[in-house]
Each structure stands twice: as structure tokens, then as C-alpha cells.
mmCIF file of C-alpha atoms in Angstrom:
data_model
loop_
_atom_site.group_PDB
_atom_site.id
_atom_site.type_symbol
_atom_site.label_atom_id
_atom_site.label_comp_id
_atom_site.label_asym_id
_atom_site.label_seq_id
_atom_site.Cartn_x
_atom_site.Cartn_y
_atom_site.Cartn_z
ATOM 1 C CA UNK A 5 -0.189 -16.730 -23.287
ATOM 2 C CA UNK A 6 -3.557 -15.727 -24.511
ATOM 3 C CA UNK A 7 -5.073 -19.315 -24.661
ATOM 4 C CA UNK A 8 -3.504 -20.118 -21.350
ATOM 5 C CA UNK A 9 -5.180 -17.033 -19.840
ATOM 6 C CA UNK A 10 -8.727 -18.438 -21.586
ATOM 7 C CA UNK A 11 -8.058 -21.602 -19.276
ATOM 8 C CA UNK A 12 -6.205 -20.956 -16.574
ATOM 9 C CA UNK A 13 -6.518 -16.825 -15.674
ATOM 10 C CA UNK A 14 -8.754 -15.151 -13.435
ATOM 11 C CA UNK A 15 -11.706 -13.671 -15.348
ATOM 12 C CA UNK A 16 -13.720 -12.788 -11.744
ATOM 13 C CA UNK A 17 -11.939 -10.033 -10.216
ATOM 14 C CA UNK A 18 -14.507 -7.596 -8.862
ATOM 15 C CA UNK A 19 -12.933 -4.800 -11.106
ATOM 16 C CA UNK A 20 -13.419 -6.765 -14.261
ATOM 17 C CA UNK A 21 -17.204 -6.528 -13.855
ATOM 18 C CA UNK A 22 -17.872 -3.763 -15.088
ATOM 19 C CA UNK A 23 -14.327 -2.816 -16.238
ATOM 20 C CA UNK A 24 -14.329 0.995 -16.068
ATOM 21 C CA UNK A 25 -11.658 3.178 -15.707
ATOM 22 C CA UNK A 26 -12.259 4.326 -11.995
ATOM 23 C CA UNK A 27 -12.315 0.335 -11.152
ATOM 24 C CA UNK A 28 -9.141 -0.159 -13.087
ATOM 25 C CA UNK A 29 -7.233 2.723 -12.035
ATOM 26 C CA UNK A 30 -8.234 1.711 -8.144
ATOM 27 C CA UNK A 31 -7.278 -2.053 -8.869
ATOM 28 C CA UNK A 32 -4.056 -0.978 -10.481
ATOM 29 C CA UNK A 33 -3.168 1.700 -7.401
ATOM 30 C CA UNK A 34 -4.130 -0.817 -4.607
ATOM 31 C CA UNK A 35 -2.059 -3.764 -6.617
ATOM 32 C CA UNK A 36 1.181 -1.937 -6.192
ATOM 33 C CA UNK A 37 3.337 -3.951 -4.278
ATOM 34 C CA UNK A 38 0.096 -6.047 -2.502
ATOM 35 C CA UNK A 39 -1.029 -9.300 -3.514
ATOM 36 C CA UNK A 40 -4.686 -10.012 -4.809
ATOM 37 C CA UNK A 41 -5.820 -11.804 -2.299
ATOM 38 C CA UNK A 42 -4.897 -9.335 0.053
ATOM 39 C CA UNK A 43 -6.586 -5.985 -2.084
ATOM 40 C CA UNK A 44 -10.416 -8.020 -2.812
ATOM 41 C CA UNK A 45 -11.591 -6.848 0.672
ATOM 42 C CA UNK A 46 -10.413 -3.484 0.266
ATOM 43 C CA UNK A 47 -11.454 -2.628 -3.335
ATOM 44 C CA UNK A 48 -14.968 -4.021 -2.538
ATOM 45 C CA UNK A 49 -15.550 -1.718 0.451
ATOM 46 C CA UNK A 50 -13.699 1.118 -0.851
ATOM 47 C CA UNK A 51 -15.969 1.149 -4.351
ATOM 48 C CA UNK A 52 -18.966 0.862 -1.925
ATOM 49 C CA UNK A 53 -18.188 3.970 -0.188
ATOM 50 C CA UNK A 54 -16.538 5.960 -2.961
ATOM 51 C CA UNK A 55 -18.041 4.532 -6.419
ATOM 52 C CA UNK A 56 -16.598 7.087 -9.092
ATOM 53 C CA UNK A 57 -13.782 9.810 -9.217
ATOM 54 C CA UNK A 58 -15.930 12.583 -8.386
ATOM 55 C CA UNK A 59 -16.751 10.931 -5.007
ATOM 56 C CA UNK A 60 -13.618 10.375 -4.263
ATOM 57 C CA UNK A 61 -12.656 13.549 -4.355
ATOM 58 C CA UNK A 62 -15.456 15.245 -2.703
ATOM 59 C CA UNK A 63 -14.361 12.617 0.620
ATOM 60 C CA UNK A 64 -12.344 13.640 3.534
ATOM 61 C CA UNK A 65 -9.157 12.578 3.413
ATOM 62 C CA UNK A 66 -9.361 11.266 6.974
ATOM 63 C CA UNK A 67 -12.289 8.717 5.295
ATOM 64 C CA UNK A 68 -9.876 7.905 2.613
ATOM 65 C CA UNK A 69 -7.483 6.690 4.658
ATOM 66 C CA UNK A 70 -9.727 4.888 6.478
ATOM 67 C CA UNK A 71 -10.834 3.116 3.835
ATOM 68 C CA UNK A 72 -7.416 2.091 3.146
ATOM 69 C CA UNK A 73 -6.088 1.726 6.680
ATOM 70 C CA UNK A 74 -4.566 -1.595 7.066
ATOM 71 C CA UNK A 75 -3.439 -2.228 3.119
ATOM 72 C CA UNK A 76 -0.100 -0.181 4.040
ATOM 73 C CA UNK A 77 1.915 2.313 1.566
ATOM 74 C CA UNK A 78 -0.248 4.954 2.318
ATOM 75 C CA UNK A 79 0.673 7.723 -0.015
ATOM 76 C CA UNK A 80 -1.156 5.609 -2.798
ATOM 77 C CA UNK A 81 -4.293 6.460 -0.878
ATOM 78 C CA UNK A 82 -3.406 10.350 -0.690
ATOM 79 C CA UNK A 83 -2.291 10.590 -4.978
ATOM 80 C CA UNK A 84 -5.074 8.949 -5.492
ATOM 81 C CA UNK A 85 -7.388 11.351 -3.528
ATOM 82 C CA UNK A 86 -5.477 14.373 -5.071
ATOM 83 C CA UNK A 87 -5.367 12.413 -8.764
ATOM 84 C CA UNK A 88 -9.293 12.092 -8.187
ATOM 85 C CA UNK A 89 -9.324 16.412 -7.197
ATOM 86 C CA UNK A 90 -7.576 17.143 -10.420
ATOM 87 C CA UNK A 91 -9.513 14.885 -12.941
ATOM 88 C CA UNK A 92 -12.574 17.017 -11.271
ATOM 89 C CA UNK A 93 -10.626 20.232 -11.772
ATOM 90 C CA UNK A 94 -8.897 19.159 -15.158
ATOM 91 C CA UNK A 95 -11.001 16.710 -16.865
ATOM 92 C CA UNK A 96 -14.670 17.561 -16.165
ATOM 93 C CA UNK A 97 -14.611 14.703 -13.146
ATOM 94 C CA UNK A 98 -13.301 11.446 -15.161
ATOM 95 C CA UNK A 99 -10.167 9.678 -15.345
ATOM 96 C CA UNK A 100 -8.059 11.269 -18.955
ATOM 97 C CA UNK A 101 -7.859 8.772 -21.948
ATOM 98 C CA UNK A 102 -4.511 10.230 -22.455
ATOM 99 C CA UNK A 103 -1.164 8.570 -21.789
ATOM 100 C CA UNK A 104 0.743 12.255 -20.841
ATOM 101 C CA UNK A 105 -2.687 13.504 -18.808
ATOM 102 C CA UNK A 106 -2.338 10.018 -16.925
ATOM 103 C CA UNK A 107 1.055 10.375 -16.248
ATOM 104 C CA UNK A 108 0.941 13.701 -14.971
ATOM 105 C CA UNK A 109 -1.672 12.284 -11.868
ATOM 106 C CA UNK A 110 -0.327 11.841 -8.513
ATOM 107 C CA UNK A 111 0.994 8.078 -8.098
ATOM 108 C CA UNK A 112 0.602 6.905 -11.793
ATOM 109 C CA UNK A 113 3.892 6.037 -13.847
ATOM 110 C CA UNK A 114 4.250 4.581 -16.812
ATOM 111 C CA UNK A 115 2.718 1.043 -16.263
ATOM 112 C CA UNK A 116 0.243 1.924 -14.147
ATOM 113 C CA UNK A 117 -0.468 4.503 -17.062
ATOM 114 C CA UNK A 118 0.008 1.711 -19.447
ATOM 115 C CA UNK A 119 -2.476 -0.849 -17.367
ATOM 116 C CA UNK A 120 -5.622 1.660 -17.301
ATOM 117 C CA UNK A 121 -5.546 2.434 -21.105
ATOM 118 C CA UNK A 122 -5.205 -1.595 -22.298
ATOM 119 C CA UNK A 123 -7.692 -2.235 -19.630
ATOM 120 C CA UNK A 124 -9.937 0.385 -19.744
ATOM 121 C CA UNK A 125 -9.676 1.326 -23.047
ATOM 122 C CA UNK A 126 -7.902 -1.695 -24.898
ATOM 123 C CA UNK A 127 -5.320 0.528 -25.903
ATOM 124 C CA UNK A 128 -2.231 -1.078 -27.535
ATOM 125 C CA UNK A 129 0.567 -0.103 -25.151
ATOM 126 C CA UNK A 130 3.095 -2.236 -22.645
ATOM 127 C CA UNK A 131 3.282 -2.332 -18.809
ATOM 128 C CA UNK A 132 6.100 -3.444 -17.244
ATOM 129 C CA UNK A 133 4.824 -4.537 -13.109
ATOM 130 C CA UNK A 134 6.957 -6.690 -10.913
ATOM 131 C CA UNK A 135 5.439 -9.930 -12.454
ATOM 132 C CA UNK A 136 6.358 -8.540 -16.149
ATOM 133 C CA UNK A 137 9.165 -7.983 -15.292
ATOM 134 C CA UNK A 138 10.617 -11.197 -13.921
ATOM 135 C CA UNK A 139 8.513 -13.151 -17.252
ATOM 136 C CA UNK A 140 10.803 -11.123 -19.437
ATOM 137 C CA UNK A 141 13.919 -11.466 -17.347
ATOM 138 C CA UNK A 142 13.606 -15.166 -17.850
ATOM 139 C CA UNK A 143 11.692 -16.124 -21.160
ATOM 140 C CA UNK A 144 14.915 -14.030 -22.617
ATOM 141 C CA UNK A 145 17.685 -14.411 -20.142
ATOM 142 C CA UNK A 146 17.853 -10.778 -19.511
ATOM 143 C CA UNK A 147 21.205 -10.211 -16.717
ATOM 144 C CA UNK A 148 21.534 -7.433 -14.325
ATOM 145 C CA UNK A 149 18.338 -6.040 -11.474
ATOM 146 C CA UNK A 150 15.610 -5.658 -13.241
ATOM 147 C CA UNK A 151 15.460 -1.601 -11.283
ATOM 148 C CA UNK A 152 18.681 -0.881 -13.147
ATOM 149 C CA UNK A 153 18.101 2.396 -15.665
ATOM 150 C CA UNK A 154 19.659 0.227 -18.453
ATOM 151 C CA UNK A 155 18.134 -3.013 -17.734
ATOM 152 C CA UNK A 156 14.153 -1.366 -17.558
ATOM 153 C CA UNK A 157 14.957 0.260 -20.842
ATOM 154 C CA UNK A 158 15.937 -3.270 -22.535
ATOM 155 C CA UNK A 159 12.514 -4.248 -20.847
ATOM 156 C CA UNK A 160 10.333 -1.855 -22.056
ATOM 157 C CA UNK A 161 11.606 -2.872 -25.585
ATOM 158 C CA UNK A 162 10.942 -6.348 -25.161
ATOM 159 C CA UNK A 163 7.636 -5.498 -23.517
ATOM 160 C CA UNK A 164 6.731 -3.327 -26.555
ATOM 161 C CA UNK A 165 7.882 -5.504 -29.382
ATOM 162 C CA UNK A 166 5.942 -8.478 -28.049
ATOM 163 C CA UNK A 167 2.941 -6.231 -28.108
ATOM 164 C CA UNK A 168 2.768 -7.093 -31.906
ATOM 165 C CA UNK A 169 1.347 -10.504 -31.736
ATOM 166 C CA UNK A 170 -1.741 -9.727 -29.826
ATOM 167 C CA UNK A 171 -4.502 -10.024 -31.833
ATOM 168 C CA UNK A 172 -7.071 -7.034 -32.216
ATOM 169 C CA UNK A 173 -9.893 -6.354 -29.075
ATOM 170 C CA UNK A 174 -7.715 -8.739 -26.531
ATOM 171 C CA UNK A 175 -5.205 -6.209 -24.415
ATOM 172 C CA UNK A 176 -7.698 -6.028 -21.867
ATOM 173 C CA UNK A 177 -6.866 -9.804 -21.708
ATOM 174 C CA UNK A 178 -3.189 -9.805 -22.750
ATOM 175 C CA UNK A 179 -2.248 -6.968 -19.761
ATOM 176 C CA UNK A 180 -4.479 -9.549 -17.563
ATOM 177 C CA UNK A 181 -2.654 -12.344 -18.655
ATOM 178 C CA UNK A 182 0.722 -11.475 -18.064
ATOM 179 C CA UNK A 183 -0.323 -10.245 -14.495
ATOM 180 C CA UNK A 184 -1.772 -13.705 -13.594
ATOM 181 C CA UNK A 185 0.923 -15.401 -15.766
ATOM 182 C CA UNK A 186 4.261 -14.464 -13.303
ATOM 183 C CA UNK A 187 1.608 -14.077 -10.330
ATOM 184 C CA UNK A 188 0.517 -17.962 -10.249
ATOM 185 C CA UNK A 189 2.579 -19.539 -12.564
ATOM 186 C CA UNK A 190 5.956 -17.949 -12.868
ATOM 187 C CA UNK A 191 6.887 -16.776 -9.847
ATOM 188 C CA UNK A 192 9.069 -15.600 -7.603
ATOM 189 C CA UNK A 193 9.698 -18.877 -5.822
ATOM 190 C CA UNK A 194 8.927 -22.373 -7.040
ATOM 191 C CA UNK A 195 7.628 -21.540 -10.652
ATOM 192 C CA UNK A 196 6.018 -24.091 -12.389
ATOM 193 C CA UNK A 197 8.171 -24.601 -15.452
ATOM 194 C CA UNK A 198 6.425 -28.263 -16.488
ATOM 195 C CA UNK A 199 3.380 -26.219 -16.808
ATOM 196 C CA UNK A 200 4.702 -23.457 -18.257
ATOM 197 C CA UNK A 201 2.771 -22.626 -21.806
ATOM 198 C CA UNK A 202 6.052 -20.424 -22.732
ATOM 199 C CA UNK A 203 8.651 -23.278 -21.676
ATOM 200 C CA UNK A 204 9.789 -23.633 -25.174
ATOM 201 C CA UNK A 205 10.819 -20.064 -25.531
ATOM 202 C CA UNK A 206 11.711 -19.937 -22.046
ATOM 203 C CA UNK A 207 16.098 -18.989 -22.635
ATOM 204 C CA UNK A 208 16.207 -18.905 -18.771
ATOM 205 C CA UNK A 209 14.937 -22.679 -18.520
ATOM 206 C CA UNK A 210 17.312 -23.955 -21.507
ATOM 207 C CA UNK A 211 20.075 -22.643 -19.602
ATOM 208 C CA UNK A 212 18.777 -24.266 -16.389
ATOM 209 C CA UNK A 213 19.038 -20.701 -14.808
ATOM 210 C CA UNK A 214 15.023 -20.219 -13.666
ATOM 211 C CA UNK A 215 16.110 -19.415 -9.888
ATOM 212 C CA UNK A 216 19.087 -17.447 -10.959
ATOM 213 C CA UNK A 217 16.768 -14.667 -12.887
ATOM 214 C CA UNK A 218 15.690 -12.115 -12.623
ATOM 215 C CA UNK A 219 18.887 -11.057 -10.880
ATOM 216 C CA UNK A 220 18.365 -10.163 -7.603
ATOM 217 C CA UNK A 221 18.904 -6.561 -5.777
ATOM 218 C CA UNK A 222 21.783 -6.137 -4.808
ATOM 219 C CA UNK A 223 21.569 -6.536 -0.541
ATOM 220 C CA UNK A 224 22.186 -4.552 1.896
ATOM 221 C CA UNK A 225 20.577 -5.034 5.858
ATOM 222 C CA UNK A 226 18.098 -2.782 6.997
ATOM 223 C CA UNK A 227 19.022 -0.082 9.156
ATOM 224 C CA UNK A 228 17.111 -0.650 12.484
ATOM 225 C CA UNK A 229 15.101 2.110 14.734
ATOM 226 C CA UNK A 230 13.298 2.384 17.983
ATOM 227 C CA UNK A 231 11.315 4.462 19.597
ATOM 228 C CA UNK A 232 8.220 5.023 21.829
ATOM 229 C CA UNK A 233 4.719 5.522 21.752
ATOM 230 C CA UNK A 234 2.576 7.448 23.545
ATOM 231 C CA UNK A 235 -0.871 6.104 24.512
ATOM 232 C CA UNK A 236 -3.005 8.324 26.914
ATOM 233 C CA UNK A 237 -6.437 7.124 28.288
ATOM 234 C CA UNK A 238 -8.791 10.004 29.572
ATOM 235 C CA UNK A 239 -11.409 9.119 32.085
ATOM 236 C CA UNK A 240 -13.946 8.277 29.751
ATOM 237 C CA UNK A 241 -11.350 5.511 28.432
ATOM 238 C CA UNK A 242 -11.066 7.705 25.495
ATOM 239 C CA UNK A 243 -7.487 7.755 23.294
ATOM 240 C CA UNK A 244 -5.393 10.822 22.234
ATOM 241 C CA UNK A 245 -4.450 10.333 18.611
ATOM 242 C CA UNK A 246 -1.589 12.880 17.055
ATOM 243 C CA UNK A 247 -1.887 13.790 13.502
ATOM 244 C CA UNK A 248 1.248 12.934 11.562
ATOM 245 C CA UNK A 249 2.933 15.096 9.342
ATOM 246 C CA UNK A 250 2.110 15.148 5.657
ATOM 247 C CA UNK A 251 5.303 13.665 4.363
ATOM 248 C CA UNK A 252 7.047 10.809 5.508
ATOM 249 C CA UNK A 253 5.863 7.447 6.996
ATOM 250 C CA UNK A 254 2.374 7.094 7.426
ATOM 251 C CA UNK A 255 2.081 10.664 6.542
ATOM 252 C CA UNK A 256 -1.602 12.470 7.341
ATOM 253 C CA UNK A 257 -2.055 9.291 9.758
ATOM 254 C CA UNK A 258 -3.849 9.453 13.144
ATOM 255 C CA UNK A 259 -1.175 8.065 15.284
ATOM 256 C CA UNK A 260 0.313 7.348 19.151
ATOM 257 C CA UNK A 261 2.798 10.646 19.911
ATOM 258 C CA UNK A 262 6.267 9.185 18.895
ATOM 259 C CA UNK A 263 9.544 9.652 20.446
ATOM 260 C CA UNK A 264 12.988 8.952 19.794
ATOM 261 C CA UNK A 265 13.840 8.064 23.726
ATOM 262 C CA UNK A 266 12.380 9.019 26.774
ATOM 263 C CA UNK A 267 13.899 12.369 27.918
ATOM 264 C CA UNK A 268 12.008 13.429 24.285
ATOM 265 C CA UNK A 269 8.656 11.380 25.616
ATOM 266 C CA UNK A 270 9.135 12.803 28.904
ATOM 267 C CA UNK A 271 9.315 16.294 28.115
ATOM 268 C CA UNK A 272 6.238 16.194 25.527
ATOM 269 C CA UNK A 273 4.317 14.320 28.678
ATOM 270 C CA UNK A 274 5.027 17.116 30.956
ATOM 271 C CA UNK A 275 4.370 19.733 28.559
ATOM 272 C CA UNK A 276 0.914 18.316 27.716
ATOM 273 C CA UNK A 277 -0.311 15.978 30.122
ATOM 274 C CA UNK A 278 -1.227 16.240 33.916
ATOM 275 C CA UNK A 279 -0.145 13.074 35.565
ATOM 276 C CA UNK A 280 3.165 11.403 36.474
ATOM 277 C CA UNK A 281 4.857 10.011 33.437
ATOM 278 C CA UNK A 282 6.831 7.668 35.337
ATOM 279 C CA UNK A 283 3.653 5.858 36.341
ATOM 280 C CA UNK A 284 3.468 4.757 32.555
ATOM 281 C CA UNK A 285 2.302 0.733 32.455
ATOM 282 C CA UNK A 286 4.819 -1.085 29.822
ATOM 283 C CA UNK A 287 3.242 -2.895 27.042
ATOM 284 C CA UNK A 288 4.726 -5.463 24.493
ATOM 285 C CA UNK A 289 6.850 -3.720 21.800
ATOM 286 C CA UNK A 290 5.510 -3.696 18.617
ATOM 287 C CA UNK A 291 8.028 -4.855 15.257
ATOM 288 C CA UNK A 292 6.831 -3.202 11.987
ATOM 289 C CA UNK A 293 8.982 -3.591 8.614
ATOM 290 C CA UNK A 294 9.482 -0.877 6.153
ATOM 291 C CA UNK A 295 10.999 -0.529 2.874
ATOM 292 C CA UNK A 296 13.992 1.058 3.755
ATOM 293 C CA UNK A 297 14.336 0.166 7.783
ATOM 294 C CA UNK A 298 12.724 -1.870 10.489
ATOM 295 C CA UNK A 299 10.845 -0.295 13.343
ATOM 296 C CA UNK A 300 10.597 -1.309 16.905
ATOM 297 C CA UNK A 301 7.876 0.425 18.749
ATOM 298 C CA UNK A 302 7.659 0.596 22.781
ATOM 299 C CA UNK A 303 4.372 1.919 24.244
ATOM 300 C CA UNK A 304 3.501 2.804 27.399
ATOM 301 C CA UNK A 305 0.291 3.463 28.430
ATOM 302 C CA UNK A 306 -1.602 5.859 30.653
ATOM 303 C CA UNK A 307 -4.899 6.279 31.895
ATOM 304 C CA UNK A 308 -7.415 8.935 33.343
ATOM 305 C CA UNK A 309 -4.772 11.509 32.227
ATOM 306 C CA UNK A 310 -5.926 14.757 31.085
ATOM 307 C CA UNK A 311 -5.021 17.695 29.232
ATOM 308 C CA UNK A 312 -3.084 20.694 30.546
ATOM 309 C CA UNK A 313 -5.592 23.735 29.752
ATOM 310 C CA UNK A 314 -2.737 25.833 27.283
ATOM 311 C CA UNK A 315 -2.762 22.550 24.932
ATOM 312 C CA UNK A 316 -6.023 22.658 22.349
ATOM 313 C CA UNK A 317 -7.033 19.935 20.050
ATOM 314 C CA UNK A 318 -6.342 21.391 16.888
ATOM 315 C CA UNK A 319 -2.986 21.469 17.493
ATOM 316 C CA UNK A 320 -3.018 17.947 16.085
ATOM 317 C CA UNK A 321 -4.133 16.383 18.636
ATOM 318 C CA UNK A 322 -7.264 14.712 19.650
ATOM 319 C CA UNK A 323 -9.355 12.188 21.853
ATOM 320 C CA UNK A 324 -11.080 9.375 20.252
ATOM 321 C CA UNK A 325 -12.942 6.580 21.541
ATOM 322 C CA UNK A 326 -12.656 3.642 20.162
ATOM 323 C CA UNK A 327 -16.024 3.362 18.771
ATOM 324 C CA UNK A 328 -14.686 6.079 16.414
ATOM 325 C CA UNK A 329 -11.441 4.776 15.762
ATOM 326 C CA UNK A 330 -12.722 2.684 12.132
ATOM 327 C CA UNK A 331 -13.424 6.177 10.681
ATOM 328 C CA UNK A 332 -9.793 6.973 10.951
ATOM 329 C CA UNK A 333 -7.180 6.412 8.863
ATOM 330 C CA UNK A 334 -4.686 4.656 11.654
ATOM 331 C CA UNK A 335 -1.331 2.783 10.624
ATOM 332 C CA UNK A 336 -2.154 -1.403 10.931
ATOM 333 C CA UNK A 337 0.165 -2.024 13.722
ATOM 334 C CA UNK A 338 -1.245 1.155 15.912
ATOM 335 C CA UNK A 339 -4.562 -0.053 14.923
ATOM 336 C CA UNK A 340 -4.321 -3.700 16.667
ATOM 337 C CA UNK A 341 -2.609 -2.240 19.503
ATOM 338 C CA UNK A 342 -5.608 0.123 20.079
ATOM 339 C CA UNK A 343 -8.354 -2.002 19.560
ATOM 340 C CA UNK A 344 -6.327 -4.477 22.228
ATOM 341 C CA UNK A 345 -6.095 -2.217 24.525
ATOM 342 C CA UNK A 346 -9.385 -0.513 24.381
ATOM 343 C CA UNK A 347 -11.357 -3.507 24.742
ATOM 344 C CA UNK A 348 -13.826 -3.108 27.289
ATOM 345 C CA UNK A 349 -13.310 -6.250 28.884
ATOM 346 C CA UNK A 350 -9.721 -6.412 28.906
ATOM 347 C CA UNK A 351 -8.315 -6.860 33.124
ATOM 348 C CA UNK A 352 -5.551 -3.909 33.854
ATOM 349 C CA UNK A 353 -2.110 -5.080 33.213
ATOM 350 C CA UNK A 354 -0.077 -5.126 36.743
ATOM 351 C CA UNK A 355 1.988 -2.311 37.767
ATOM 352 C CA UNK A 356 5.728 -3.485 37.846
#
């Protein structure tokens, strides 16, 4: 694995030079459940506004979250902002070279744990990511989900025992290697067996099994939800933005007011708003996936509505224009609606 990492890995990833712990530890955070390709953007302006831990936690949350609007599964962006408050408070402002002291920061388990020590540290310990996991599954025929209690403790092992052949001063490079290794070569779909460096080991490929393993999760459809949102315009075209609660989805987000159906969205209009809420313009629903359900959105949209006098802006709410709206943290899909709609140029929609 190691020679086919010397030829064939990546060895430019912008938090490989210089590979130190706060680069790792963001790397590893933003690579949960997101694709490279997908995170370089992101890690290089987020390093450029935040460089170390004890920036990090000396920012806003709200400029956090901005920096990470967009890259989705937001609460990695709020443990890491409180993780970055307790190494300050706990470890004189740097990221513990301690497994336990890891493991007790917000949003770090045991790989993630595992990935910042061999990295940052070359400390000779196992991770076990998504891509690990479906190497091992199939190099040793391993049956059952690979999220199963029993079936992640049989990988662990095997992630542990193999930890033996790698030569001294190169787990930076072996935890690199088996990250590229099921991210490019074996993967989900299509791996490339006749290239495969491992293909004589490979039980899963002797058996002719590749596409059967790692056993998939057992299905089940997503539940489906709609609701609406609420976008106001004030006369100065500005936008009135709700802050969302601090658990949940997009938790601590600057959001459209959300409602379940519209004697709900009607009744926070009239309580809020001067204007007629029936003369709301309908815009094109909006489809966003979760993990656990899929969300359809329905906006409607207002303009030169104001504010009745009782309701204050630090009840959560507040106007933005949309110059200010990239130093918010804003879900993705809210985010393109706004910046369509708030285009300056953009001709009203007709009234139906």
C-alpha cells in the first residue's frame, strides 16, 4: 500500500504543507462525509481567516459558520469552534497530543482521534473512515454493515493488527494511503480491481464478491416533509433572516422563518409583519436532502413589508442586505435562493 501511495497518492493537499495539527484536525473535521474535491476551497479560505486554534476560538460563531456555509453538516463547524474554546481553556491554546484529551473534544471520535495523532504526530494507532472501512470489508470478506456494533469491533481489530507492518516514521503516509487507497482506487462504485496493488490478498475478489461488500445498510425510504419559508423584503430591498435554534438542522443558522403550513405562516405574518400576507408572490420550491428525511421548501416572498413596532430584532430576528449576507452563516439552499432573489437586476415575478 505504501509503495502504491509513493506513486499513485496525493502528496499536495494544502494541509500536508505544513502538516500541523490545527491543519490536520480541520482537514479531518471538514472530510467527514465530503469529498476532497469538494473541502480544497473551503480549508484554504477558512485557514486564511482563522490560521491556528486560538483564532478560532476568539471568532464569532456567526463568522464560523460563514466560513463553512455551503459545505453542509453544520454542527462540525460549531464542535469545532467549542473544541478550539476548550483547547484555549484546557490546553494552553493547542490541540492535546493525547488520545483520551482528543476524544473528549466536541466532534472528534475515535478515528478522527486516530487520524490527527498518525498525521500530526506519526503516532502508531488505526482509523477506521468510510474508505477504511469498505478496504477491510473486502481485502478480508468481512459480512454484515460495516455500522453494526459487532462488525466495527472485528474492524478495528483488523485495522490494528495490520498496523504492524508499517515501517517506522511512515503513518503520516500509511493513514494517507489508505484514505486515497478506497477514495480513488477502491471504491464505492466501479473499483479498479486490475489495478489493485492488494488484488492478491483481496478475499472479496477471489470470491468474485467486490460489488457485494461491504454489505450494504439495510434500506429504508426517507420520510418526506414540507413546509414554507418566509422571505420579507423591507423598502430598502433588505431581507429578514431568523436565527435558528441551537439544536437541530442547521442549528445557530441565519435562516427564512419556517412553517409547517400556512395557518402557522399566517399567524407569525400577522403577528409580526404589517402588510397583507395573502399578497405573498409564489416562488419555485426548493428540494434539499438530509440524512434522515427529504425536505421540500415553498417560499413566498414579500416586499416593502415592515415591522410591527412590539417586535425587536433581538428577538432573533433581523434585516440584512444582501451585501452582508457572505458574513453569515446561511444554509446552501437558502443561500442561492437569496442571492437569486436579491439580485438587483432581477424583473418582479408576475402576480398570479
Amino acid at each position: 500500500l505504501l509503495r502504491w501511495f509513493e506513486r499513485a497518492g496525493r502528496h499536495d493537499l494544502p494541509w500536508q504543507h505544513p502538516r500541523t495539527p490545527y491543519r490536520v484536525w480541520l482537514s479531518e473535521i471538514m472530510l467527514q462525509q465530503t469529498q476532497v474535491r469538494v473541502v480544497l476551497p473551503y480549508f484554504e479560505r477558512f485557514v486564511a481567516a482563522l490560521p491556528d486554534v486560538a483564532a478560532l476560538a476568539a471568532a464569532p460563531l456567526d463568522e464560523v459558520l460563514a466560513l463553512w456555509s455551503g459545505l453542509g453538516y453544520y454542527a462540525r463547524a460549531r464542535n469545532l469552534h467549542a473544541a478550539a474554546a476548550l483547547c484555549v481553556e484546557r490546553h494552553d491554546g493547542a490541540l492535546p497530543r493525547d488520545f483520551d484529551a482528543l476524544l473528549a473534544l466536541p466532534g472528534i471520535g475515535r478515528s478522527t482521534a486516530g487520524a490527527i495523532l498518525s498525521q500530526a504526530w506519526g503516532e502508531r494507532i488505526a482509523i477506521l473512515d468510510g474508505n477504511v472501512k469498505r478496504v477491510l470489508c473486502r481485502v478480508h470478506a468481512v459480512e454484515g454493515w460495516p455500522g453494526a456494533p459487532a462488525v466495527e469491533k472485528r474492524l478495528w481489530t483488523l485495522a490494528e493488527v495490520q498496523l504492524d507492518g508499517v515501517p517506522e516514521g511512515r503513518m503520516a503516509d500509511y493513514t494517507q494511503a489508505q484514505m486515497d487507497f478506497g477514495a480513488t482506487l477502491c471504491t464505492r462504485h466501479d473499483p479498479a480491481c486490475v489495478l489493485c496493488p492488494l488484488q492478491d490478498a483481496c478475499a472479496a475478489l477471489r470470491a468474485g464478491r467486490v460489488h457485494e461488500l461491504p454489505t450494504p445498510r439495510p434500506g429504508k425510504a426517507l420520510p418526506r416533509r414540507q413546509s414554507l419559508a418566509l422571505l420579507l423584503r423591507d423598502a430598502d430591498g433588505q431581507v429578514l433572516l431568523q436565527r435558528r435554534p441551537p439544536a437541530g438542522i442547521w442549528a445557530a443558522l441565519w435562516s427564512l422563518p419556517e412553517h409547517g403550513d400556512h395557518a402557522q405562516a399566517r399567524a407569525w405574518f400577522e403577528r409580526h409583519a404589517d402588510g397583507n400576507y395573502d399578497a405573498a408572490e409564489t416562488l419555485d420550491e426548493i428540494a434539499h436532502a438530509f440524512t434522515h428525511y427529504r425536505l421540500t421548501l415553498q417560499p413566498l416572498e414579500w416586499r416593502d413589508v415592515r415591522l410591527r413596532a412590539a417586535v425587536r430584532e433581538d428577538d432573533g430576528l433581523r434585516w440584512v442586505a444582501a451585501a452582508d449576507l457572505a458574513s453569515l452563516g446561511i444554509p446552501a439552499p437558502i443561500r442561492t435562493l437569496l442571492e437569486a432573489q436579491l439580485t438587483p437586476d432581477r424583473a418582479p415575478s408576475p402576480q398570479m
